[in-house]
Tab-separated table of C-alpha atoms and ligand atoms in Angstrom:
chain	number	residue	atom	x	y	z
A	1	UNK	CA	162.251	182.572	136.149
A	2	UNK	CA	162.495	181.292	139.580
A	3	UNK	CA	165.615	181.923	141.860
A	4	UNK	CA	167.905	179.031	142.455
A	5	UNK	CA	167.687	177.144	145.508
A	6	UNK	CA	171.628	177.978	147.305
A	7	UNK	CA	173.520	175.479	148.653
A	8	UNK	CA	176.571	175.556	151.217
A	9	UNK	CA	179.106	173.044	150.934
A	10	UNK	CA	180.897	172.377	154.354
A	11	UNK	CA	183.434	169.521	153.745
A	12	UNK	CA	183.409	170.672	150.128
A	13	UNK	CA	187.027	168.356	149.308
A	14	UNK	CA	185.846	165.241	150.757
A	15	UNK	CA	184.070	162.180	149.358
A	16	UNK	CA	180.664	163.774	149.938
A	17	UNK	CA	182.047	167.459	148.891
A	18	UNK	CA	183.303	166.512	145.590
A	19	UNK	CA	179.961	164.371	144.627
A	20	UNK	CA	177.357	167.173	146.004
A	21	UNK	CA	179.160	169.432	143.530
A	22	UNK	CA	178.487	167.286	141.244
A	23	UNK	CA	175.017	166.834	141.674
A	24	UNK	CA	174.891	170.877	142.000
A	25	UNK	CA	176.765	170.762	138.385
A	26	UNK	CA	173.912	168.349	137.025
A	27	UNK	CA	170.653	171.420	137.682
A	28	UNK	CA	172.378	174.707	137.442
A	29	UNK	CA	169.236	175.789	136.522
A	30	UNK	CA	167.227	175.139	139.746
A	31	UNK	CA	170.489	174.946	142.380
A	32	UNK	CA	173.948	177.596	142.676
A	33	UNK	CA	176.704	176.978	145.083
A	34	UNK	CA	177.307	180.381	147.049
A	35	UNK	CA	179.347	179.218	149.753
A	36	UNK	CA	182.425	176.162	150.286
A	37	UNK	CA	184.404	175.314	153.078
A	38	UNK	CA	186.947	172.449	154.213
A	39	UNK	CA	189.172	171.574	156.960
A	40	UNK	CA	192.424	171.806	155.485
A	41	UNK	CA	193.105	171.029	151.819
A	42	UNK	CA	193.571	174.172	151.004
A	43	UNK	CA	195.052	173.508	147.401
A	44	UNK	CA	191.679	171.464	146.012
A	45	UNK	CA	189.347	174.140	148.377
A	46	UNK	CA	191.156	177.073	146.198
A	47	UNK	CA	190.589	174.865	142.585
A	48	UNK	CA	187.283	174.808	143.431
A	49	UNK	CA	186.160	178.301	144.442
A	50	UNK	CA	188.046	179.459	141.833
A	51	UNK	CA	185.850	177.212	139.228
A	52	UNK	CA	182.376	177.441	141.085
A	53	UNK	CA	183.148	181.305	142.184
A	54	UNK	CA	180.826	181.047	145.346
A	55	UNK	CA	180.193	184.596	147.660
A	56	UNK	CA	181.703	182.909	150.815
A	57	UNK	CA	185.044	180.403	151.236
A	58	UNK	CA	186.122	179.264	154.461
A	59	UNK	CA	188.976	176.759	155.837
A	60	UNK	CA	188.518	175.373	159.664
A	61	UNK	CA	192.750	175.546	159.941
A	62	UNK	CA	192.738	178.862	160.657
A	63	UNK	CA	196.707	178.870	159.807
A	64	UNK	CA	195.962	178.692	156.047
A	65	UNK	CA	193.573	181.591	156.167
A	66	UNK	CA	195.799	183.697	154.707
A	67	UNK	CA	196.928	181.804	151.793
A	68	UNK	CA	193.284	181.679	151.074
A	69	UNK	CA	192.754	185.043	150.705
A	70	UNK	CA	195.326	185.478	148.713
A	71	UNK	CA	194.661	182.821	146.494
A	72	UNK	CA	190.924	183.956	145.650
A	73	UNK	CA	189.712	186.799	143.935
A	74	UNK	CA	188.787	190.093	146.102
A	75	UNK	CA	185.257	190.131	145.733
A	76	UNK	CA	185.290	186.263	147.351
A	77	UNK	CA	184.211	186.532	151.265
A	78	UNK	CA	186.936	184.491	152.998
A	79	UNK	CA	186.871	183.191	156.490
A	80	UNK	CA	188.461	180.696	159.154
A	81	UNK	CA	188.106	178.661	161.916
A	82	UNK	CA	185.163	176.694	162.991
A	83	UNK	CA	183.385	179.816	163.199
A	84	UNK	CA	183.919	180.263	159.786
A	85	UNK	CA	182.696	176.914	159.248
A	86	UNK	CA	179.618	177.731	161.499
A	87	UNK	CA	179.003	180.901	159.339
A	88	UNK	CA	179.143	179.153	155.879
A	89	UNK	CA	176.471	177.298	157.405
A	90	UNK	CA	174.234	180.528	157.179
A	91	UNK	CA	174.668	181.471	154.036
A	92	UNK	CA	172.630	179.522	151.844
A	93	UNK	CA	168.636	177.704	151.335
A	94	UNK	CA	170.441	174.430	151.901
A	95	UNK	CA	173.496	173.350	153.836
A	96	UNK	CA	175.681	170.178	152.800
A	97	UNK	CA	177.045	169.228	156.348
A	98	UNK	CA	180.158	166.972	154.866
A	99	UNK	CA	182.423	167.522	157.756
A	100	UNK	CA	184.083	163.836	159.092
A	101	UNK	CA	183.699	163.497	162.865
A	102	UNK	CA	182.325	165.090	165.897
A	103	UNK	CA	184.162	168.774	164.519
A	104	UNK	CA	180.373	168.869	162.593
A	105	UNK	CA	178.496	169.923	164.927
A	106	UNK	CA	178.647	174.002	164.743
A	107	UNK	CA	177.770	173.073	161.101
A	108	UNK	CA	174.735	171.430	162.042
A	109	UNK	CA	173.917	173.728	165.084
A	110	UNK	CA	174.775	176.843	162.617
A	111	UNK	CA	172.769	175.766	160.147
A	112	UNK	CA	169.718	174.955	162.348
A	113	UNK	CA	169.894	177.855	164.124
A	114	UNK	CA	169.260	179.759	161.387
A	115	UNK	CA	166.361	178.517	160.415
A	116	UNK	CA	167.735	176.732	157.455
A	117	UNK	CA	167.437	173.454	155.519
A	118	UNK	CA	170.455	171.278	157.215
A	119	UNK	CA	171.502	168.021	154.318
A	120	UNK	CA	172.922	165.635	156.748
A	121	UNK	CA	176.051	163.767	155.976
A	122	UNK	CA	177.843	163.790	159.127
A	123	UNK	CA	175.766	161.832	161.513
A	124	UNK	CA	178.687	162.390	164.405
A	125	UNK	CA	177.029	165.800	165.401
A	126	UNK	CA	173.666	164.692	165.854
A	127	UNK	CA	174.637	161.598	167.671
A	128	UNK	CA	177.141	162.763	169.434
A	129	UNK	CA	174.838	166.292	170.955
A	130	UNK	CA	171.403	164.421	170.633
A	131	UNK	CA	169.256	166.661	172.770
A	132	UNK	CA	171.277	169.978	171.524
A	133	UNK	CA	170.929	168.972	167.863
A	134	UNK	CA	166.776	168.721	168.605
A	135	UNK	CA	166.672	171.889	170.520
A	136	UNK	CA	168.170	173.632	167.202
A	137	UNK	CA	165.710	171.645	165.218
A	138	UNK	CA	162.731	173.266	166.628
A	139	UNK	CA	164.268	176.574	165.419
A	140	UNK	CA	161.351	177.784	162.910
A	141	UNK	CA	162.592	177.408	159.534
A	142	UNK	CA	165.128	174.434	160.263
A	143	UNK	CA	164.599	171.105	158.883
A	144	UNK	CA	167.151	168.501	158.725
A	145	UNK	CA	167.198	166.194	155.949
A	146	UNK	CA	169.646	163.321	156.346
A	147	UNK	CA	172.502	162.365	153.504
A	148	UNK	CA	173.061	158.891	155.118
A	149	UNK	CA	171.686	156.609	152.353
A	150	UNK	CA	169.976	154.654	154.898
A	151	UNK	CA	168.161	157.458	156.512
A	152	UNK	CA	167.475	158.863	153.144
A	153	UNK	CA	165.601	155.519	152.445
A	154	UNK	CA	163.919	155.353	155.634
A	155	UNK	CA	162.875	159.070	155.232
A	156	UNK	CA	161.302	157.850	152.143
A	157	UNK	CA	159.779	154.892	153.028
A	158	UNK	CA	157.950	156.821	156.175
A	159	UNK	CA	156.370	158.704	153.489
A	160	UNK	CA	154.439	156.020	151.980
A	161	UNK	CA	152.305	156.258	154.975
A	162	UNK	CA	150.111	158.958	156.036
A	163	UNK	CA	148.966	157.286	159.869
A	164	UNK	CA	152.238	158.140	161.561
A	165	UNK	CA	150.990	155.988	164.424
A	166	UNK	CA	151.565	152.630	162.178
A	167	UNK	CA	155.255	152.068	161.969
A	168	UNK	CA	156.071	149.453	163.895
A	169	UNK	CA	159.803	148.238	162.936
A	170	UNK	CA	162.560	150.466	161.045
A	171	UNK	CA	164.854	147.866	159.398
A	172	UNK	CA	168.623	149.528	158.605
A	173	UNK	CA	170.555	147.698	156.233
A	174	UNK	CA	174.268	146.813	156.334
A	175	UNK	CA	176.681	145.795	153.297
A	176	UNK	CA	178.399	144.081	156.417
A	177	UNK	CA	181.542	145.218	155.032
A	178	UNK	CA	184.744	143.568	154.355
A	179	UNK	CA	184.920	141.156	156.644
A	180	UNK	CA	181.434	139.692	156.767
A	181	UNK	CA	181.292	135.848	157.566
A	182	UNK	CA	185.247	136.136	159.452
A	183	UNK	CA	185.348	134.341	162.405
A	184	UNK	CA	186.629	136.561	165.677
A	185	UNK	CA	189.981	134.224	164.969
A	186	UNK	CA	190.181	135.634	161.602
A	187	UNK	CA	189.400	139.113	162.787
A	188	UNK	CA	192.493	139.437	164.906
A	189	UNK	CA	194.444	139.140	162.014
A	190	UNK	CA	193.131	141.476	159.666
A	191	UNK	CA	195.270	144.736	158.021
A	192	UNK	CA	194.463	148.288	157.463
A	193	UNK	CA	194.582	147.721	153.898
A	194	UNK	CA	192.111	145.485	154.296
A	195	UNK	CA	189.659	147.537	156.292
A	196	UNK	CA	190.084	149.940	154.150
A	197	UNK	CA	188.954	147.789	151.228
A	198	UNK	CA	184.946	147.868	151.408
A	199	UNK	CA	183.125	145.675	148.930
A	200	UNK	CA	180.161	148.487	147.453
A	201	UNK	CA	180.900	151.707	148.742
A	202	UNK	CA	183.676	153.868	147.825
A	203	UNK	CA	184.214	156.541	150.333
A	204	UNK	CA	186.394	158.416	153.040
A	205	UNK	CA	189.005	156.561	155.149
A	206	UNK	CA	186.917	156.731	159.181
A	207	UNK	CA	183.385	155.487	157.470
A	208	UNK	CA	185.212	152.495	155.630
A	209	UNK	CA	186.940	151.749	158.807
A	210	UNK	CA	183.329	152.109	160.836
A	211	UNK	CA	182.060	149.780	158.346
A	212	UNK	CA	184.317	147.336	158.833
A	213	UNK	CA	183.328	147.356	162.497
A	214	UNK	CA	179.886	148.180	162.373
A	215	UNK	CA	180.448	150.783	164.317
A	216	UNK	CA	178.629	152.935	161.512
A	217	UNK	CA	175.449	150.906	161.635
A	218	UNK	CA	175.938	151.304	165.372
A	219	UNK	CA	176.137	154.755	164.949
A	220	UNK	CA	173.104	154.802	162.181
A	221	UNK	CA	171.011	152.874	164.891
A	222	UNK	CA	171.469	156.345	167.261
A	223	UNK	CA	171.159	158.382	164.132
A	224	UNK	CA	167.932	156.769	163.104
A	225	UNK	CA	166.394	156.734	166.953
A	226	UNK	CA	167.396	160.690	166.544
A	227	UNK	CA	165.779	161.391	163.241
A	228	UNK	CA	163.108	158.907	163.254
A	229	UNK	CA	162.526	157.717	166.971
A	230	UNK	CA	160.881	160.177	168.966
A	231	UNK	CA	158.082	162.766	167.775
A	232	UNK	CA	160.405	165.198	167.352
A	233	UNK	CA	160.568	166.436	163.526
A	234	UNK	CA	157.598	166.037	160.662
A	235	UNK	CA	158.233	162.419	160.107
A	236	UNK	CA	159.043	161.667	164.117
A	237	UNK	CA	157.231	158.219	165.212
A	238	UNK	CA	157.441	157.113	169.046
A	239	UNK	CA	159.205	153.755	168.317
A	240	UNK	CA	161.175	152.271	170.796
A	241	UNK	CA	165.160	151.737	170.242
A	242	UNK	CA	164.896	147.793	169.834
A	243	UNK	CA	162.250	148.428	167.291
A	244	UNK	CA	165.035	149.852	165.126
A	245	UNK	CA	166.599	146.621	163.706
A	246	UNK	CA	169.707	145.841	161.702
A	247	UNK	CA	169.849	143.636	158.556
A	248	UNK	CA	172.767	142.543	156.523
A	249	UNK	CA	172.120	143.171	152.807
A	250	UNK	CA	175.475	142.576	151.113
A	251	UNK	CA	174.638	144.087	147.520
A	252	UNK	CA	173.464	147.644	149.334
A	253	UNK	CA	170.965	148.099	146.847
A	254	UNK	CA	167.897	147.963	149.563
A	255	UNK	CA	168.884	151.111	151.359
A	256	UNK	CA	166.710	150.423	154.530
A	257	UNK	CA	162.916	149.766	155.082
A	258	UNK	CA	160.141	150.248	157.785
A	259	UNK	CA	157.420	147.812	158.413
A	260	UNK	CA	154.183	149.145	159.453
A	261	UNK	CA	151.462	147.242	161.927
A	262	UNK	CA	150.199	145.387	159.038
A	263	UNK	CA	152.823	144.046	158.083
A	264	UNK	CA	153.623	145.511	155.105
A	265	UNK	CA	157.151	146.739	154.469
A	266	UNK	CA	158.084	149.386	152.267
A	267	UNK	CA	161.936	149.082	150.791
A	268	UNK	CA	163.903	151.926	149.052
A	269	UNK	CA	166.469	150.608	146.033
A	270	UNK	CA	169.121	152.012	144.160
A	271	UNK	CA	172.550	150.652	143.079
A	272	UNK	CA	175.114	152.172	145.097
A	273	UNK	CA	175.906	156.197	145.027
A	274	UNK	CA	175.761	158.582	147.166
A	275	UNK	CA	175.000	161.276	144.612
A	276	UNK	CA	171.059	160.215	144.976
A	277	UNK	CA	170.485	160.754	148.497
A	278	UNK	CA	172.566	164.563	148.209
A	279	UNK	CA	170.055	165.335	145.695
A	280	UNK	CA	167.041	164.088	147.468
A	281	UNK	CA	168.242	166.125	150.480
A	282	UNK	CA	168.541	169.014	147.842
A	283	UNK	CA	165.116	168.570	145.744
A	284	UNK	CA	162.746	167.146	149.259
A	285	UNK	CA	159.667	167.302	149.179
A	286	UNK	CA	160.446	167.189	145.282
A	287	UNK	CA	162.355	165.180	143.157
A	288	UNK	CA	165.677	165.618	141.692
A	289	UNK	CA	165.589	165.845	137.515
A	290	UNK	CA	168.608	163.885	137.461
A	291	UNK	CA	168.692	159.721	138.169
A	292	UNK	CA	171.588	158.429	139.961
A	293	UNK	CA	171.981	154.764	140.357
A	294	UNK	CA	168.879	153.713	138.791
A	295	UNK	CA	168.591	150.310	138.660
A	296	UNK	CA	168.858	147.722	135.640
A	297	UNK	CA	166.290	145.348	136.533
A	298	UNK	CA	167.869	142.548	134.182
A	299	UNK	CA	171.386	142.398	135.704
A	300	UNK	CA	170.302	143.125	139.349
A	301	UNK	CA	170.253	139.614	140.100
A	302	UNK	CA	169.841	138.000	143.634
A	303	UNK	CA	169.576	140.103	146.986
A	304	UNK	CA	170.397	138.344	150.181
A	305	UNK	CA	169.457	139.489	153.917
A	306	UNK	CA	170.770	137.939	156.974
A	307	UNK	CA	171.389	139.065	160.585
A	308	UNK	CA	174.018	140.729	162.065
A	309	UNK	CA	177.705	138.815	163.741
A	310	UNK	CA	176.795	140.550	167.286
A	311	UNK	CA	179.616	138.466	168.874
A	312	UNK	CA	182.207	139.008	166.221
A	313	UNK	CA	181.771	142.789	165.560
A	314	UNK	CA	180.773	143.748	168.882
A	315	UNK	CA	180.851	147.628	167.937
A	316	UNK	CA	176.884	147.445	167.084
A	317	UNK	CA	175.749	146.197	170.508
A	318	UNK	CA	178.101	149.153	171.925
A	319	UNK	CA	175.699	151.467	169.980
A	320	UNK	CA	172.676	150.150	171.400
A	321	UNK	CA	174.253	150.465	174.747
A	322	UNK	CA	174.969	154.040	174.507
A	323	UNK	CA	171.732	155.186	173.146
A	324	UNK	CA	169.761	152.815	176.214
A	325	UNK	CA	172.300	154.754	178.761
A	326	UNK	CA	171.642	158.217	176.631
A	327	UNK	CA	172.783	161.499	177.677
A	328	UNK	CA	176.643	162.236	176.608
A	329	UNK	CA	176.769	158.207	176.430
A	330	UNK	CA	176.429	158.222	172.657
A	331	UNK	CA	178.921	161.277	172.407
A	332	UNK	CA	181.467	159.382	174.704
A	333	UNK	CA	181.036	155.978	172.169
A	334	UNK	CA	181.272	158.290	169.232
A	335	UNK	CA	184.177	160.322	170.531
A	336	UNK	CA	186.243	156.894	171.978
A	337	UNK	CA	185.338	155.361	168.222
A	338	UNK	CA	187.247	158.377	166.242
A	339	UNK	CA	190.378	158.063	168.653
A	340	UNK	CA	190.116	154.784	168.211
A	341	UNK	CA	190.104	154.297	164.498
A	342	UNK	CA	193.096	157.291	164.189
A	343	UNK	CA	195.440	154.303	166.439
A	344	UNK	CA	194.011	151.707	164.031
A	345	UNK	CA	194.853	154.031	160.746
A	346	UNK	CA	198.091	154.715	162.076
A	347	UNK	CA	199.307	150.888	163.283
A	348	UNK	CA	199.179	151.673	166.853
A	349	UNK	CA	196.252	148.792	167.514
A	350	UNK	CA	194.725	146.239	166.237
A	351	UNK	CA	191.477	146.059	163.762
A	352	UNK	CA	189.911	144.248	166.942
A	353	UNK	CA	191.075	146.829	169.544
A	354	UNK	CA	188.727	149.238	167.964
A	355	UNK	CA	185.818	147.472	169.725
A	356	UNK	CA	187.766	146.912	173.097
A	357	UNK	CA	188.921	150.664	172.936
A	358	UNK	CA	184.861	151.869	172.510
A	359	UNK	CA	183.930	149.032	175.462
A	360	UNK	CA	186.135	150.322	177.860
A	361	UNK	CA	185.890	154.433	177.396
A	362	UNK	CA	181.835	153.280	177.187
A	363	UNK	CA	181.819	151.267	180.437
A	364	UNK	CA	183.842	154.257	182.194
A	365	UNK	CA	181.020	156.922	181.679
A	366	UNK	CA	180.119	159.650	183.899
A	367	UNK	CA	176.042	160.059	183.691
A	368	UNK	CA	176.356	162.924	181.705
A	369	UNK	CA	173.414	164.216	180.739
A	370	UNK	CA	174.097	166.233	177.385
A	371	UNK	CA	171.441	168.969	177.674
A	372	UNK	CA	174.102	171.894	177.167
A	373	UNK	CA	176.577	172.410	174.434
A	374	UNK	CA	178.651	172.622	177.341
A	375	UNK	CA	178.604	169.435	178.345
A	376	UNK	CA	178.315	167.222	175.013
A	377	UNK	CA	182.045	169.061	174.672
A	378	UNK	CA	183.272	168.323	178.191
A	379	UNK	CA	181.930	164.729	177.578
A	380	UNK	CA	183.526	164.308	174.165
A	381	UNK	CA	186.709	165.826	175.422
A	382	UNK	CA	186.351	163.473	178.713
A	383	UNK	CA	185.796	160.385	176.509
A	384	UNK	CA	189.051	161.328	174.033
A	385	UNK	CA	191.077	161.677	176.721
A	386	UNK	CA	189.828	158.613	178.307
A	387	UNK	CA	190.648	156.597	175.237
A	388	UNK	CA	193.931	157.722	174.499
A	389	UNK	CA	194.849	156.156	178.044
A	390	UNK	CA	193.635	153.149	177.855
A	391	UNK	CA	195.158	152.851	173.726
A	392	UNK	CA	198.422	153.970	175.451
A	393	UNK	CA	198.203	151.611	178.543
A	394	UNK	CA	196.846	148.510	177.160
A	395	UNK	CA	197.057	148.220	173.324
A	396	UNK	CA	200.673	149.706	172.161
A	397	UNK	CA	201.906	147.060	169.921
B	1	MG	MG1	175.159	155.099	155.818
């Protein structure tokens, strides 16, 4: 019998967490969860190792440490802190990078540095520490597969091709969230409750906000420019940054698509759920056993496509801005975005500060270049700072 492929789980309580355990559940045969971590919810963290019984268990709040340990069985490593998060990353074939925000990224650098399989679901690391990130990913041995369904689609569709030199336009769908079609009147107006309400995707409380912006297809552009843009991993095409295009798909069932010289585009579909692209991440360059969100052909019904609101949801062309200025710019948008949101999820601002919060810490950067650890922290620690001033000067309600 063959040895099961091991799988990390950084983030394991999340929205991502809970469903790659699930997909782990669905193959015990072929995949074994050796190692969990999470930031703080200790209580669900403990639940969990104590079910799945993994070799390592880590929490980032390094205060709870101790009520970890003494809530798992001896023979369970435990560990704390981000290095603890960093070392869960080492411990298995395949690491599950389900971390929210920028505090990522010594999962993904941990991961890569080892020489290991890296299953991307937070995209905030590798936007946010670009050049770092690809230093990492020349490690030999490290591959990074993304978890983002639409660079899970677009990593599929790339492989319908064998002349890499072809691709000519990457095309990144967006549900266009909850507020599609609202006017910038009808934006100003709008309530958490509402953001927080997105029409296909069920998931954690920042990405449903960034969707409601578009700051996550903003992001997703950057994220797709890193993984897909430059010839930097086995499916790396030179394409330039406006090549990478945005589409409005409101049903998310077309994932993304890339259109090669001839014109023909190739599409990835599934109904909604995440659960497939964790298991392609887990299964790549083979196929996961188990369908998730297979299509019924004879309900699907109509798909539409249009183009992006550029002037009402001004958080995508703030994206494009920061990738064109590069260096720490993308950290600084990314970093100004999750200060941002925090206000909005806490009633200090406005649903439409969000955009006026990013424009301003954006406008404000230093030239950073990004090419050290270093300095993608300085600049994200810059950029925070930056944008709690202006959210406290300008935007208290
Ligand atoms: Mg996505």
């Amino acid at each position: 019998m063959v040895e099961p492929t091991t799988v990390a789980i950084v983030g394991s309580t999340g929205s991502i967490g809970t469903q790659s355990l699930q997909v782990v559940a669905d193959d015990p045969d072929h995949y074994r969860v050796v190692a969990l971590a999470a930031g703080r919810s200790l209580d669900l963290l403990v639940s969990q190792a104590r079910a799945i019984r993994p070799e390592f268990v880590a929490i980032g709040d390094e205060s709870q440490v101790a009520d970890l340990r003494d809530a798992l069985p001896a023979a369970i490593e435990v560990a704390g802190g981000e290095a603890g998060l960093a070392e869960c990353a080492r411990r298995a074939d395949v690491t599950i990078n389900a971390v929210v925000g920028f505090a990522g990224l010594p999962v993904t650098l941990g991961c890569l540095q080892a020489g290991k399989r890296l299953a991307l679901a937070n995209k905030e690391s590798l936007i946010a520490a670009g050049p770092v990130v690809q230093k990492a990913r020349q490690t030999p041995g490290a591959e990074l597969i993304p978890v983002d369904s639409e660079h899970a689609a677009i990593h599929q569709c790339l492989r319908a091709n064998d002349v890499a030199t072809r691709v000519s336009k990457i095309q990144v769908t967006a549900s266009g969230g909850p507020f599609r079609g609202m006017t910038v009147e009808q934006l100003a107006e709008v309530t958490i409750a509402q953001a927080l309400n997105h029409p296909t995707w069920s998931m954690g409380p920042k990405i449903t906000i960034d969707s409601s912006t578009l700051m996550n297809k903003g992001l997703e552009v950057i994220e797709a420019n890193e993984l897909f843009g430059r010839p930097a991993g086995d499916l790396g095409f030179d394409l330039a940054l406006d090549d990478i295009e945005v589409v409005v798909h409101p049903q998310s069932v077309v994932h993304s698509m890339v259109t090669y010289s001839d014109g023909s585009t190739i599409a990835q579909l599934s109904m909604p759920d995440m659960r497939l692209p964790i298991a392609y991440a887990l299964a790549y360059p083979d196929r996961y056993p188990v369908a998730y969100g297979g299509i019924d052909w004879t309900l699907l019904g109509t798909l539409d496509f249009e183009g992006p609101d550029r002037e009402a949801f001004p958080c995508l062309d703030l994206a494009y801005a920061a990738a064109t200025i590069g260096g720490t710019a993308p950290a600084w948008l990314s970093a100004a975005n999750e200060v941002a949101v925090e206000a909005f999820l806490q009633g200090r601002i406005r649903w439409s500060d969000i955009g006026d919060v990013n424009s301003a810490v954006l406008s404000g950067h230093d030239g950073g270049t990004g090419d050290t650890l270093a300095g993608v922290l300085q600049g994200d620690q810059l950029a925070r700072i930056r944008a709690d001033e202006i959210i406290r000067d300008r935007f208290v309600l």
